Coordinates of C-alpha atoms and ligand atoms in Angstrom, one line a residue:
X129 CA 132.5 -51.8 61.4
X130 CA 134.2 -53.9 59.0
X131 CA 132.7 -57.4 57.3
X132 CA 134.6 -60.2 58.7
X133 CA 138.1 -61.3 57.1
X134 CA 137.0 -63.0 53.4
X135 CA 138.5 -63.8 50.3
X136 CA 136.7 -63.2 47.1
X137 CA 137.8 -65.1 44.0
X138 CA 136.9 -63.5 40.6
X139 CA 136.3 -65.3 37.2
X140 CA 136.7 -63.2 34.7
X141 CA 139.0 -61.2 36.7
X142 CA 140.3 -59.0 33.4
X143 CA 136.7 -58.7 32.0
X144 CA 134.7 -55.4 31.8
X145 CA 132.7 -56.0 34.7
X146 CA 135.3 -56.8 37.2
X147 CA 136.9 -53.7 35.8
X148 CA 133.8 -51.4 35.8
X149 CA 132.0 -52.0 38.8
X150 CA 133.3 -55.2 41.0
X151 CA 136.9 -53.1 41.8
X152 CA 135.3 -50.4 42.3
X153 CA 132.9 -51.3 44.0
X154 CA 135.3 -53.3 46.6
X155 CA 137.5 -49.9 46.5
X156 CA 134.8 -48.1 47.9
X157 CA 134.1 -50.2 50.8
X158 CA 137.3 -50.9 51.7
X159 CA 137.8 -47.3 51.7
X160 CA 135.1 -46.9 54.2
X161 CA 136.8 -49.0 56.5
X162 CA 134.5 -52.6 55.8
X163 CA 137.3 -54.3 54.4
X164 CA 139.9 -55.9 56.9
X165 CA 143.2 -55.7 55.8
X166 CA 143.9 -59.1 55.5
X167 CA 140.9 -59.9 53.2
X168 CA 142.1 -61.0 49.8
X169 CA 140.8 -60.4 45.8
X170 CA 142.1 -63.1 43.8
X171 CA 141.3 -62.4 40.4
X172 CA 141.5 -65.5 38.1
X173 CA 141.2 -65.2 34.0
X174 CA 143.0 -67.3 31.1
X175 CA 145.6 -64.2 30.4
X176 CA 149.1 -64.9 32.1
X177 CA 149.7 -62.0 33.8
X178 CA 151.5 -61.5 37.6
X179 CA 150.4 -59.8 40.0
X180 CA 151.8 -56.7 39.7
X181 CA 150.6 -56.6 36.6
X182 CA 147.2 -57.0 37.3
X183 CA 147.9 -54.6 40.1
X184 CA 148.4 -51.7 37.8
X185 CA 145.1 -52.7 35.6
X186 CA 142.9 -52.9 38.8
X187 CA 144.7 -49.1 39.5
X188 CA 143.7 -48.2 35.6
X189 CA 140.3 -49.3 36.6
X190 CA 139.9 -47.5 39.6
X191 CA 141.2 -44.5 38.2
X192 CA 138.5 -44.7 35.3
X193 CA 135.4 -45.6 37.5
X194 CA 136.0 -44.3 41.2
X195 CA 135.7 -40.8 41.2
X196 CA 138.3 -38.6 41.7
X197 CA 137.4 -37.1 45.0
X198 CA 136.9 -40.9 46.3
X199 CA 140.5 -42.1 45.1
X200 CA 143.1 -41.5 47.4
X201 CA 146.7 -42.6 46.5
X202 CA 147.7 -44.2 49.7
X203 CA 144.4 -45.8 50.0
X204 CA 144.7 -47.4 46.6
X205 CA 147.6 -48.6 47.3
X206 CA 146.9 -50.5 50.3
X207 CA 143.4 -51.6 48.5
X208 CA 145.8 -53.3 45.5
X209 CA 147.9 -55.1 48.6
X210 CA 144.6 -57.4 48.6
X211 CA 144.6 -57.9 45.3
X212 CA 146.2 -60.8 43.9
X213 CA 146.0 -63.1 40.4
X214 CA 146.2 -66.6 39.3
X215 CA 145.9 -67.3 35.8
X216 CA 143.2 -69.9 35.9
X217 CA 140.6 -71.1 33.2
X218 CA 137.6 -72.0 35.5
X219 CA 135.9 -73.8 33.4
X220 CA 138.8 -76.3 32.8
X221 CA 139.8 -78.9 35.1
X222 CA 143.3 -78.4 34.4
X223 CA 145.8 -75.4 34.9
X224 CA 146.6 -73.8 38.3
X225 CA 144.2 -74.9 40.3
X226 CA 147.0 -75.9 43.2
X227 CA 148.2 -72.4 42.9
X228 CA 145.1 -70.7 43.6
X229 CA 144.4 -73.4 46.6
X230 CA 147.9 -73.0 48.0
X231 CA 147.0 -69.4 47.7
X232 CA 144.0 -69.4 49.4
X233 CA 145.0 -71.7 52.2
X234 CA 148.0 -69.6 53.3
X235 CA 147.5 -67.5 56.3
X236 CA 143.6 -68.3 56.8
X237 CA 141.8 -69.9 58.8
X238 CA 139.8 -73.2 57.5
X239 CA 136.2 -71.5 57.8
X240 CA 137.3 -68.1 56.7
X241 CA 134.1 -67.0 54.0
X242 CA 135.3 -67.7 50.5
X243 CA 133.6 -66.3 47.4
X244 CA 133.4 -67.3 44.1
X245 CA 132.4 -64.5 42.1
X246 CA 131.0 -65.7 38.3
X247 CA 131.5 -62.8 36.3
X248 CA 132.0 -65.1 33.1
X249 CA 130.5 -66.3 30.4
X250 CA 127.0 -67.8 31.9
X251 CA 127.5 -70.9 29.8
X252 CA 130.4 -71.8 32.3
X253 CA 128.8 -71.7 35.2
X254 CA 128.1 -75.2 35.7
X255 CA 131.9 -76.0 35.0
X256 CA 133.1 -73.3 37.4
X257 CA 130.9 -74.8 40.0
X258 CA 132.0 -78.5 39.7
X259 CA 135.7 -77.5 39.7
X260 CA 135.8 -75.5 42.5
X261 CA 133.9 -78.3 43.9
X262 CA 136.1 -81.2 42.7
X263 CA 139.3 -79.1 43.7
X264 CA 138.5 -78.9 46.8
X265 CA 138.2 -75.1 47.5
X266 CA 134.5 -75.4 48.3
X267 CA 134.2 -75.4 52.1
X268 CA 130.4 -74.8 54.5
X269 CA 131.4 -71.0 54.6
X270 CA 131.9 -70.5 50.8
X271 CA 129.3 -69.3 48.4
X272 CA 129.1 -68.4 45.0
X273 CA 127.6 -65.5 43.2
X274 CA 126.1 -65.6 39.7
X275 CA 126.0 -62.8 37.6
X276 CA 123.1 -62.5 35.2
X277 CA 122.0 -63.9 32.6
X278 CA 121.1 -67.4 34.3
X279 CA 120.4 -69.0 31.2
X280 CA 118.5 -67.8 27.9
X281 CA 115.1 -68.9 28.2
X282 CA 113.6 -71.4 30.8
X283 CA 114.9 -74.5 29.8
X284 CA 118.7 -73.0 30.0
X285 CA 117.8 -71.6 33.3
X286 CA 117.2 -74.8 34.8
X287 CA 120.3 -76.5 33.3
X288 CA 122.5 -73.6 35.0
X289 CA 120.7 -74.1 38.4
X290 CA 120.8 -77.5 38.2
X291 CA 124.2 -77.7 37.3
X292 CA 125.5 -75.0 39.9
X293 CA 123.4 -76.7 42.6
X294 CA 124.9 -79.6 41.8
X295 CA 127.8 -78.6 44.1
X296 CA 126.2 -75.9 45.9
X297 CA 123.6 -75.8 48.2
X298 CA 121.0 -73.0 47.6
X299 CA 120.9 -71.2 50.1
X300 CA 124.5 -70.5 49.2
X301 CA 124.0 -69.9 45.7
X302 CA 123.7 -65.9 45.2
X303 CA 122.4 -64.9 41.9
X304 CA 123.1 -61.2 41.4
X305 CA 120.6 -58.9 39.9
X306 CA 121.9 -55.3 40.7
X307 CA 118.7 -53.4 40.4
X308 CA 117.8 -55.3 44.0
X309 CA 121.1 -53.0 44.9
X310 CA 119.4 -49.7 44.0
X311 CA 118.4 -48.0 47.1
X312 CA 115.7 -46.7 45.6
X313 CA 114.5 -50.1 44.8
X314 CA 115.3 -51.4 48.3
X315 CA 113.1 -48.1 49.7
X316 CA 109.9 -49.5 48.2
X317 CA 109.4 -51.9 50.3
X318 CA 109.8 -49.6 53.3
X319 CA 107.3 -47.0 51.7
X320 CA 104.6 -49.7 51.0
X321 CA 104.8 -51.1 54.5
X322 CA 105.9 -48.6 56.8
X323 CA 103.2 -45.5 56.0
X324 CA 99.7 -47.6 56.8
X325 CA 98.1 -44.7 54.2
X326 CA 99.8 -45.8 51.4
X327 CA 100.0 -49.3 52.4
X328 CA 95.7 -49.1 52.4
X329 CA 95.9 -47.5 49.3
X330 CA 98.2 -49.9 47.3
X331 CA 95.4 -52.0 45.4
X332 CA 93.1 -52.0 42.6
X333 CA 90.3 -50.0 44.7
X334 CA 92.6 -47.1 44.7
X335 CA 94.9 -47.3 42.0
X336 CA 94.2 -47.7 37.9
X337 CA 97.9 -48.6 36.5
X338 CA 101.3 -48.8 37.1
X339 CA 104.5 -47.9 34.5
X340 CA 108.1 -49.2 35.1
X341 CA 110.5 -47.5 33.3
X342 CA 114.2 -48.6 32.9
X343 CA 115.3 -45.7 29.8
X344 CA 119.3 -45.6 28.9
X345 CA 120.6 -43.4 26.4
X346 CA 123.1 -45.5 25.4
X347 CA 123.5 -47.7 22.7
X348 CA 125.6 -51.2 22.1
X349 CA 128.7 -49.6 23.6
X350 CA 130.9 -52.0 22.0
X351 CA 128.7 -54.8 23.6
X352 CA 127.3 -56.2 20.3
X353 CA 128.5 -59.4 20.4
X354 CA 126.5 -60.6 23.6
X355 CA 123.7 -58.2 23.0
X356 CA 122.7 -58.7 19.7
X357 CA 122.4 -62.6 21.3
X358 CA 120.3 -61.3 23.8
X359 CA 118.0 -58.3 23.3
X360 CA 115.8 -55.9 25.8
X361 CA 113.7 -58.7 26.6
X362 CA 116.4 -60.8 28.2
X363 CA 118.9 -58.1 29.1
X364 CA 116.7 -55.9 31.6
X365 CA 113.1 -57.6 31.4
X366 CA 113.4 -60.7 32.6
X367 CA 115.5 -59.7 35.4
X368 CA 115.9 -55.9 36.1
X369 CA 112.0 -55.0 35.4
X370 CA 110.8 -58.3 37.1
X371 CA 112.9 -57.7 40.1
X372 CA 110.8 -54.2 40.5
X373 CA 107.8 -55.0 39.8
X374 CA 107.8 -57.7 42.3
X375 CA 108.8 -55.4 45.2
X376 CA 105.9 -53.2 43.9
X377 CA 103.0 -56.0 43.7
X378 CA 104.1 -57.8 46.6
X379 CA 101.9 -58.7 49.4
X380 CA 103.5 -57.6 52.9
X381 CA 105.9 -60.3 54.0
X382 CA 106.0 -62.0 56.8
X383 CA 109.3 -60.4 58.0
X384 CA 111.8 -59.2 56.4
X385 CA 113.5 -62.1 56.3
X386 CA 115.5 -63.6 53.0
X387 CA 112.6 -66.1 52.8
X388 CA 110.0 -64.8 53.8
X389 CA 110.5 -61.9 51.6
X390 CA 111.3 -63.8 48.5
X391 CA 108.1 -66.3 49.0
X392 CA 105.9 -63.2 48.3
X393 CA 108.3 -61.8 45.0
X394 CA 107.7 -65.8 44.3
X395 CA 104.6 -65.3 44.2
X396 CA 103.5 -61.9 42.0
X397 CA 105.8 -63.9 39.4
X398 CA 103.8 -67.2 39.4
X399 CA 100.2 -64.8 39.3
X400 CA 101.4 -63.2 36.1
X401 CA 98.8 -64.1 33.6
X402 CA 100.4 -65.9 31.0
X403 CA 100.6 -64.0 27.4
X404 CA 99.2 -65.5 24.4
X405 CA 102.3 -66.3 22.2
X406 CA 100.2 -66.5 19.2
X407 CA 98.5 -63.0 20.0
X408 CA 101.2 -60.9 21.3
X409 CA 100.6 -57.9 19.8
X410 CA 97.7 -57.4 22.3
X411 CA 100.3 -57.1 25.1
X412 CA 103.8 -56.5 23.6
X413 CA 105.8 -53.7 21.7
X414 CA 109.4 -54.3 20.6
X415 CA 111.4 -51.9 18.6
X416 CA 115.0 -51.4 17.5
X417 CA 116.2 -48.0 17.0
X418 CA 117.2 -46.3 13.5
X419 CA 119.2 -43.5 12.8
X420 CA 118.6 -40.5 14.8
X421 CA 120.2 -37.8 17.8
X422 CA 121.6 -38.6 20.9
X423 CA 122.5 -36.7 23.4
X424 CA 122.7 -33.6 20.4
X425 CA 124.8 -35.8 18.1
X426 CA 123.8 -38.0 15.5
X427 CA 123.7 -41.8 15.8
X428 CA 123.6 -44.5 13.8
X429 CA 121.1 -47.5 13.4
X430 CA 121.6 -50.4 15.7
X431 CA 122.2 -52.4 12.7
X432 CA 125.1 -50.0 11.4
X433 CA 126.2 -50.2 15.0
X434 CA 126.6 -54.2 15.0
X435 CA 129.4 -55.5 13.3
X436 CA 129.0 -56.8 10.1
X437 CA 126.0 -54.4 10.1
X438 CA 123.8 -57.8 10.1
X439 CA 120.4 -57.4 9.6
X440 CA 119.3 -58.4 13.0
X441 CA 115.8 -58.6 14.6
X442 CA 117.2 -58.2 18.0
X443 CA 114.5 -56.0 19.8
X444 CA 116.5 -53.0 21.8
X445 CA 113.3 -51.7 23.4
X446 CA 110.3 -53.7 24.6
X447 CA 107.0 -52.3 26.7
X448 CA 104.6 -54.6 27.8
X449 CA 101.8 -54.9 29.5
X450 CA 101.5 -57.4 32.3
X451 CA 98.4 -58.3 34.6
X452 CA 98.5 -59.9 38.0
X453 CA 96.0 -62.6 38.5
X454 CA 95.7 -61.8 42.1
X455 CA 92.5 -60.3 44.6
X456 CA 94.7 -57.1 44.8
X457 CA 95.5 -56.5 41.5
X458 CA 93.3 -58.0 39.5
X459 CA 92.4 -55.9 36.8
X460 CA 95.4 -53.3 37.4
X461 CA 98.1 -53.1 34.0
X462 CA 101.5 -52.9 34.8
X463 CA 103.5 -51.6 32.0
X464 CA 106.7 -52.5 31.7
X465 CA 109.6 -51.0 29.2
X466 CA 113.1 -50.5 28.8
X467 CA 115.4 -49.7 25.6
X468 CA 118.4 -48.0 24.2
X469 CA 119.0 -44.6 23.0
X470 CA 115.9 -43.2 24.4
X471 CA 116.0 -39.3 25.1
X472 CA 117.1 -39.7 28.8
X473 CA 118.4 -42.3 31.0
X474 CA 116.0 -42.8 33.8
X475 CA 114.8 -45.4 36.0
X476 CA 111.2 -44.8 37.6
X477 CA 108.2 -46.5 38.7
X478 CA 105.0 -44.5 38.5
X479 CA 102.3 -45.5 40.4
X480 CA 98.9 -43.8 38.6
X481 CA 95.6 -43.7 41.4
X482 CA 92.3 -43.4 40.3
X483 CA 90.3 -40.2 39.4
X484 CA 87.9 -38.8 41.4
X485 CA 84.6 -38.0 40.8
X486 CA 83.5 -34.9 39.2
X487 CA 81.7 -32.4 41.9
X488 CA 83.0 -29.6 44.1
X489 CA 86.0 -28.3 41.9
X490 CA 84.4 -28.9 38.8
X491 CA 85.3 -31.4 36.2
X492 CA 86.5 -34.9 37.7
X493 CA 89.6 -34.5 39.5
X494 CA 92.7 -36.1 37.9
X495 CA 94.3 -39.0 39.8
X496 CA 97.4 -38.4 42.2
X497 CA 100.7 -39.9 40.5
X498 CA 103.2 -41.6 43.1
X499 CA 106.2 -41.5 41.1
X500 CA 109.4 -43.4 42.8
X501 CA 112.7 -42.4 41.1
X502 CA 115.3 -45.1 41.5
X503 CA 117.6 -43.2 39.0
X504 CA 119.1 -40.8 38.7
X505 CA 118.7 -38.4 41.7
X506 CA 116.7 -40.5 43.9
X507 CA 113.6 -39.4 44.7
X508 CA 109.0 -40.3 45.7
X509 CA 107.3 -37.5 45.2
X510 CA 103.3 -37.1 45.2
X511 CA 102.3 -33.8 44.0
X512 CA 98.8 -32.9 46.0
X513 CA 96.3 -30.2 44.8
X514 CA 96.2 -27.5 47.5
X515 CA 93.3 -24.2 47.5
X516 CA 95.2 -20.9 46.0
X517 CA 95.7 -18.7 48.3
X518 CA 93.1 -15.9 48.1
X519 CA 89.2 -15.5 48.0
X520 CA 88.3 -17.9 45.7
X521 CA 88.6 -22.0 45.7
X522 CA 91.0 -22.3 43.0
X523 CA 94.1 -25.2 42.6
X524 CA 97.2 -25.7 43.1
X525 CA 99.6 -28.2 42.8
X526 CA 102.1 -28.7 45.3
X527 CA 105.2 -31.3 45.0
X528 CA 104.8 -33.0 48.1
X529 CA 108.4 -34.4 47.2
X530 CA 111.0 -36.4 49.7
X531 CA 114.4 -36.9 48.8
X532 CA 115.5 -40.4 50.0
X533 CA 117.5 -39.9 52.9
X534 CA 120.7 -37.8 52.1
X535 CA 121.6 -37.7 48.9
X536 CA 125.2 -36.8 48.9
X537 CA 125.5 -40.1 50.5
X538 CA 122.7 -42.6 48.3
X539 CA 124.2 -40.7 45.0
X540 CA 127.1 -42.4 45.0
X541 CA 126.8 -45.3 46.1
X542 CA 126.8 -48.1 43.7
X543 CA 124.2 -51.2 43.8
X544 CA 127.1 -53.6 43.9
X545 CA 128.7 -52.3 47.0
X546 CA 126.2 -53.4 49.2
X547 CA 125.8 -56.8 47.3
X548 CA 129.1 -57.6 47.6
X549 CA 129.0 -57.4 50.9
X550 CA 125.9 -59.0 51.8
X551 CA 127.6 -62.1 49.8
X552 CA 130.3 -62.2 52.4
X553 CA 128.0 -61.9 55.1
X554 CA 125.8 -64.5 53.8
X555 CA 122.3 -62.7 53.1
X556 CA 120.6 -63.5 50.2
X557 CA 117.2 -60.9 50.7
X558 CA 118.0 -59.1 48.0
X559 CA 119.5 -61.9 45.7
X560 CA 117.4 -63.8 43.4
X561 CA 116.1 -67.4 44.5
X562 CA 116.4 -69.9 42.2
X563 CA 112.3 -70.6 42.1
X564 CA 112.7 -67.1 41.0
X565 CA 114.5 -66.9 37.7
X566 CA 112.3 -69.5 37.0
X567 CA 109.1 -68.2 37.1
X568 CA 110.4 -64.8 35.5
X569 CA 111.7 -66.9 32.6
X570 CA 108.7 -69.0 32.4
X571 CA 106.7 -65.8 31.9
X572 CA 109.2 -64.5 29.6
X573 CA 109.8 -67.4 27.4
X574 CA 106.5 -67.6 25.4
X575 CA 107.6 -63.8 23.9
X576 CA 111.0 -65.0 23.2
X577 CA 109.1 -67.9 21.3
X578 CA 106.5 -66.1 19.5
X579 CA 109.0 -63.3 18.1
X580 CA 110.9 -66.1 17.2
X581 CA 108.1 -66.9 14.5
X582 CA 107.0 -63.9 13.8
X583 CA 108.6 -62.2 10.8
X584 CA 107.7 -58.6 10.9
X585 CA 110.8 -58.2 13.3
X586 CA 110.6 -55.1 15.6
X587 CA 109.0 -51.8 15.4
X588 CA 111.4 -49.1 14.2
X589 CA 112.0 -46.2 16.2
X590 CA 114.2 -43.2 16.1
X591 CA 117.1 -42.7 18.1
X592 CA 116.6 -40.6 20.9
X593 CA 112.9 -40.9 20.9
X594 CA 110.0 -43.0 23.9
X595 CA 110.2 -45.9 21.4
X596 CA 107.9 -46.9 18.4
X597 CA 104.1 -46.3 17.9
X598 CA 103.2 -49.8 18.9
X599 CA 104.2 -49.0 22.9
X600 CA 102.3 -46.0 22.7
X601 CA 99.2 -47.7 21.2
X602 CA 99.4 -50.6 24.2
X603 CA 98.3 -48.0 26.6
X604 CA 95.7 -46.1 24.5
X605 CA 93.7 -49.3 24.2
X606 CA 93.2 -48.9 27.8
X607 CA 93.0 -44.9 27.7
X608 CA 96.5 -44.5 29.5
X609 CA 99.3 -42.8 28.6
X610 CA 103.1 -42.9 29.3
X611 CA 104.0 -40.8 31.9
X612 CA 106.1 -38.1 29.4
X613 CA 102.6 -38.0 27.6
X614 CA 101.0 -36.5 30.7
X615 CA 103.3 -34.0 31.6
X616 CA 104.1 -32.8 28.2
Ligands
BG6_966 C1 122.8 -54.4 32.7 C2 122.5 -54.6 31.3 O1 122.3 -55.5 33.5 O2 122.1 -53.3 33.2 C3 122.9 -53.3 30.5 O3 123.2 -55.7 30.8 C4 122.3 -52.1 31.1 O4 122.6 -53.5 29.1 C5 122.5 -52.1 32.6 O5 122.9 -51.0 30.5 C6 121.8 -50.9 33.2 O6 122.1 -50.8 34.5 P1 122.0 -49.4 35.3 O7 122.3 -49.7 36.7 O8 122.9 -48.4 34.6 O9 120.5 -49.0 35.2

């Protein structure tokens, strides 16, 4: 069934991620039929181009990131019908703003859902938001979605919520974070609180740590300019890592509910127990990568990769350790990384129980590992020890392993489609509330401040390797190991 009739308006319409994943993304559902007809795309960006010509870059697009058994001529075609462009600066008061109100006031109703879609600069969020505001095209069914980053530390966070909210009521402020898209993501909660065993067993009774992993391959990908500005810490920590580990940690919600749920994710961020910004060491690894193989290729150094070929400090891989100061999990480490060029791109949460005691089989028995793969090839599996068959009481280890529904269907999907959607339809669950983004940047902000006086710089590591030394060493402290430790 489709979504009801909406119009989406893009900033930063000819920008890679309108190009990459926002098209597409609206392809996909309009291909499935949840896109009327008469819904519109209004891309708006400083270039002067017509419509037709934007047109044929959206079809570029989609011909680059749909894949090919998805992209069907005819349905392209009527996809691009929606499409339309007004060459707009949003963050200026002047320039076409009549033409993109005339536009949008043709043949619709008055309380037809608008969206404003931020895929700019962050910096001009608070500008986009006052002149949609002041130009009138901000009505009690529109709502605005902000792409991260909101802000750079916490101080920049609240100016951008402030200013947005300004001329936007919260609850229709959506702040994007597209790891809350992942299904495997979303499927957490329904694990934790739908199987009573495991919800029993999700505590510090039963379970000794827990390891978030966000890997890429990749490295800069052209995208040095805003990354070298930003870093791991900012780019998937703060957001993408914090997102997780709150659906992990959280205690059960009171429904399901947008604000129900998010008073609980509120909450794991606001028991994180602050870090020491004068002893950080004790709970945080950052490395940049050198020279070294990808993928069986050689790559260069970030800092030949940068422009310039600066010599930057800019961490591309941090682990930390974070603690919960909370009845459940107090005393339980959750470590957190993410970085570039490491040897496989994988997202996965591993949750580590305790060991039993030694007796009956011999030596102690090894703790069961929950491991919950968001990407790629979405998977839980929970391998169990099971008597060999035959006369004696020897182990094995079974893979108790589930796929996540059907895969032909999950693999393809992308997290945007659904939040895209869920925009239009006006459910915020899995976007970020603005309390939030605050409390992840709070937490965040002392690291950012003491690498800012720290001179060491990062760690080096190898490209193509888990990461430097120092990551490795934040676990053995505790006698834990990452999980490609244990199973090599
Ligand atoms: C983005 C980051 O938010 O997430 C990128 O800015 C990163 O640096 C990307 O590559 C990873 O997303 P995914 O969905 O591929 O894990």
């Amino acid at each position: 069934e489709p979504v009801e009739s909406f119009d989406y308006v893009i900033f930063g319409a000819t920008g890679d991620l309108t190009m990459r994943k926002l098209l597409p993304a609206l392809y996909r559902r309009f291909a499935e039929g949840q896109i009327t007809a008469d819904s519109r795309i209004v891309g708006t960006a400083r270039s002067p181009l017509d419509d037709e010509t934007y047109r044929e870059r959206a079809r570029k697009a989609l011909g680059e990131h749909v894949r090919a058994d998805e992209l069907i001529d005819a349905t392209v075609n009527r996809f691009l019908r929606l499409v339309h462009y007004v060459s707009l600066n949003g963050a200026e008061s002047t320039g076409n703003w009549d033409g993109l109100k005339t536009l949008l006031e043709s043949n619709a109703s008055a309380d037809r859902v608008r969206v404003f879609y931020l895929a700019t600069a962050p910096d001009l969020y608070g500008e986009i938001a006052r002149n949609v505001s002041e130009q009138g095209l901000r009505s009690d069914t529109s709502r605005i979605v902000l792409e991260k980053p909101i802000g750079t530390d916490l101080d920049t966070a609240r100016k951008v919520n402030e200013n947005v909210g300004r001329y936007f009521p919260e609850n229709s402020i959506f702040r994007i974070d597209h790891y809350l898209g992942k299904e495997a993501v979303q499927n957490i909660i329904a694990l934790r609180f739908a199987n009573p065993m495991l919800e029993r067993m999700w505590d510090r009774e039963s379970i000794d740590y827990v390891q978030i992993t966000a890997a890429e391959t990749v490295g800069l990908e052209g995208r040095g300019g805003y990354y070298d500005g930003s870093g791991a810490l900012r780019d998937m920590i703060q957001n993408h890592l914090l997102q997780v580990l709150t659906v992990v940690a959280m205690e059960r919600p009171e429904s399901l509910d947008a604000d129900a749920l998010r008073d609980e994710k509120v909450r794991v961020l606001t028991s994180l127990k602050p870090l020491d910004r004068n002893n950080l060491r004790a709970n945080v690894a950052r490395g940049q990568y050198v020279q070294g193989t990808a993928g069986g290729k050689a790559v260069p150094a970030y800092r030949e990769e940068l422009p310039g070929e600066t010599e930057s400090n800019t961490e591309t891989f941090v682990a930390l350790k974070a603690e919960i100061d909370n009845d459940r999990w107090q005393g339980v480490p959750f470590y957190l990384r993410s970085g570039k060029r490491m040897p496989e791109k994988v997202t996965e949460v591993v949750v580590q129980f305790r060991a039993g005691e030694p007796g009956l089989f011999g030596e102690a028995r090894p703790g069961s590992r929950l491991v919950i793969r968001v990407q790629p090839n979405e998977s839980v599996t929970l391998p169990l020890f099971v008597k060999h068959p035959g006369n004696s009481f020897g182990l094995d280890e079974v893979d108790a392993l589930s796929k996540l529904g059907q895969p032909e269907r999950i693999r393809y999907r992308d997290s945007y489609e659904g939040l895209m959607l869920d925009a239009v339809k006006g459910s915020p669950a899995l976007f970020v509330r603005k309390d939030e983004t605050e409390a992840a940047w709070k937490w965040v902000t002392p690291i950012l401040e003491g690498w800012s006086q720290d001179e060491t710089g990062p760690d080096s590591y190898e490209a193509g390797t888990w990461g430097p030394e120092s990551a490795r060493e934040l676990l053995q402290q505790a006698g834990h190991v990452w999980v490609e430790d244990i199973a090599a």
